[in-house]
Amino acid sequence: MMQHSRRLKAAILLVLLGPAAAPAQHHDMGRLWDSLTARADPQALEALAHSPDTAAAHPAAASLVKQGLVALRRFQLTGSQRDAAAARAAFEEATRRHPGFAWAFFGLGLTFVQAPLLRSPGMSAVGGGIGLDAGTLARNAFSRALELDPSFVQPARALAELALETREPEELRGGRDALEGVLATGRGHTELWLMRAELEIALGRAGAALAAADSALRAGGDVALALRARAAALFAEAGADSAGAATYLAGLEHLTPSAAERYFDDVALIATPAETRAWGAADLAGRGAWLRRFWEERAARDGITVAQRVATHYHRLAKALSDFHWRWLEDATPPGALLRETLARRPLDVDDRGVVLVRHGEPDKVVRTHLPYVQPNETWVYFRPGADLLFTFAQLRQASGWRLVDDILALVEWDAHVHERAAKSFLTLRFLSDSALGQLQQLGFFEYAQELLQELAPYEPGYGQILGRLHMVDIGNPRFALSDATMPYLEVGARLRERALAALATDADWPRFERELPFHYDLFTFRGADGRTDLLAALAVPGERLEAAGEEGRAKKALYVLRTRLIVLDTPRGLVARRDTVQVFQAAAPLQPGEYLRAHLTLEVSPAESALHRVVVEGS
């Protein structure tokens, strides 16, 4: 099923509630829709359906549109395809009889958004129905409404929402132009400028997005939403991360209920279930505190600043939507997918690669294997102390996007080329007949499997063990090789699956340094004032691993700069204490092996039974 617009469908009841347009038809139709959205009883809608028409200038057209709006509202309440069909029929009749009535085309576009699978016999008024999907028909209808009335806000807003769902460049430009046309008529207000900013960001026009966000601020309205849009525009501009983070955090001081939900939408993909429950239980002030604590804890855990963590997240969101956005979202999980949720249930319209990117950033290495009979695949490798983290994605046959898989050898399509139908699992091959195994061997499937494992063995030693077992195939005994590889294959699969699922329950933004800087440190605690604890970190950094930042005076003394962070995170209580410093050291000459820079940091913390600490040192 095509996911035209999750947000548009959710907000469609309010799509007509913007400021009234100048023509009377907008005022009358908008007032009618206000009364419809206030009613949740399908039976109560009948009285409105038969009430006198208010649009004196176009009574016949208004009557048909009113029938369509009432039927559309019933469909929203009941889900009945009969009501959806009645709404579409009324709007189609209105477009044929009154082709100059903009609301008829707008209402017709709404039915394509709300009931995209409903068939319709003839769409000549909006460009013909043959071979056109519901999204295209909706855009045609909304565009026709704007042609009839360039100041009509609602279809321009709907076009922008549809464009943000597909993220196709042509549609993004069309949505941007639709908003620009309405804004040029003087009908501009905060919401349209905010949407304009979002479209410009999707088009890669950071400067234009920033200008639109500033216009939203000047137009008044929701300051928090305008500051959020301005922050997103700054994050899209090179070198403006600090300003973007400061603007983002300033927006938290002006939270409104609608702004709070938008801020949460941005982090929903990485929020834990416990965090999500806490958000749902908090009031507006509590949600502002929740967002601050959310970023403080993550920054502390990763050993970076709050500004860095916020900026990284928005960079990841932008890249995920740009590179891994998916408009066709299946209703069921495809066989072989590790994540059981359907894409349609996600807070962000991205495939599994987008989920991993938002949680862990870009991989350190990407391994792609192009082989006959092997489904398109790529494995993302994250270098981690002790054991690398691997995520393998594939374009599964019954999936709409790239999905995370845990059975790498299932990507080799065994059963399409043998008479016996085998399940999509490497392990079931050992139950095939000798003739089927021989046929697979002749086709080179075992060679493909070995080559697939060979590519990944440097990052997962267990694959090397399986590879050694499969070499028995080469000496003519595939059944023995398969049996011998079964246990290590099960063990490796379980281990990788456990690591992947654990990683997908958290997120990380580990700082990446140009080179390693080993140092020694120790922590000391002392009783502080008022029941507090004074924490002292003593550091020693090998001098030969540092480069002098410069020389001073005639003595040619060497200068060294250390950027240090001491962070304590009391996770159970959600408390973060940190100290970030820049220290400059002077030496009579460049430091030699065996010589150290010594420094110390002090921090006042609350006593805790257990707490996580981070000591970060960056040297020049």
mmCIF file of C-alpha atoms in Angstrom, residues 528-533 604 607:
data_model
loop_
_atom_site.group_PDB
_atom_site.id
_atom_site.type_symbol
_atom_site.label_atom_id
_atom_site.label_comp_id
_atom_site.label_asym_id
_atom_site.label_seq_id
_atom_site.Cartn_x
_atom_site.Cartn_y
_atom_site.Cartn_z
ATOM 1 C CA GLY A 528 32.261 17.952 50.026
ATOM 2 C CA ALA A 529 30.026 20.617 51.495
ATOM 3 C CA ASP A 530 26.324 20.047 52.222
ATOM 4 C CA GLY A 531 26.561 16.285 51.789
ATOM 5 C CA ARG A 532 28.001 16.546 48.286
ATOM 6 C CA THR A 533 31.052 14.717 46.921
ATOM 7 C CA GLU A 604 31.150 18.471 42.575
ATOM 8 C CA PRO A 607 26.589 10.908 46.104
#
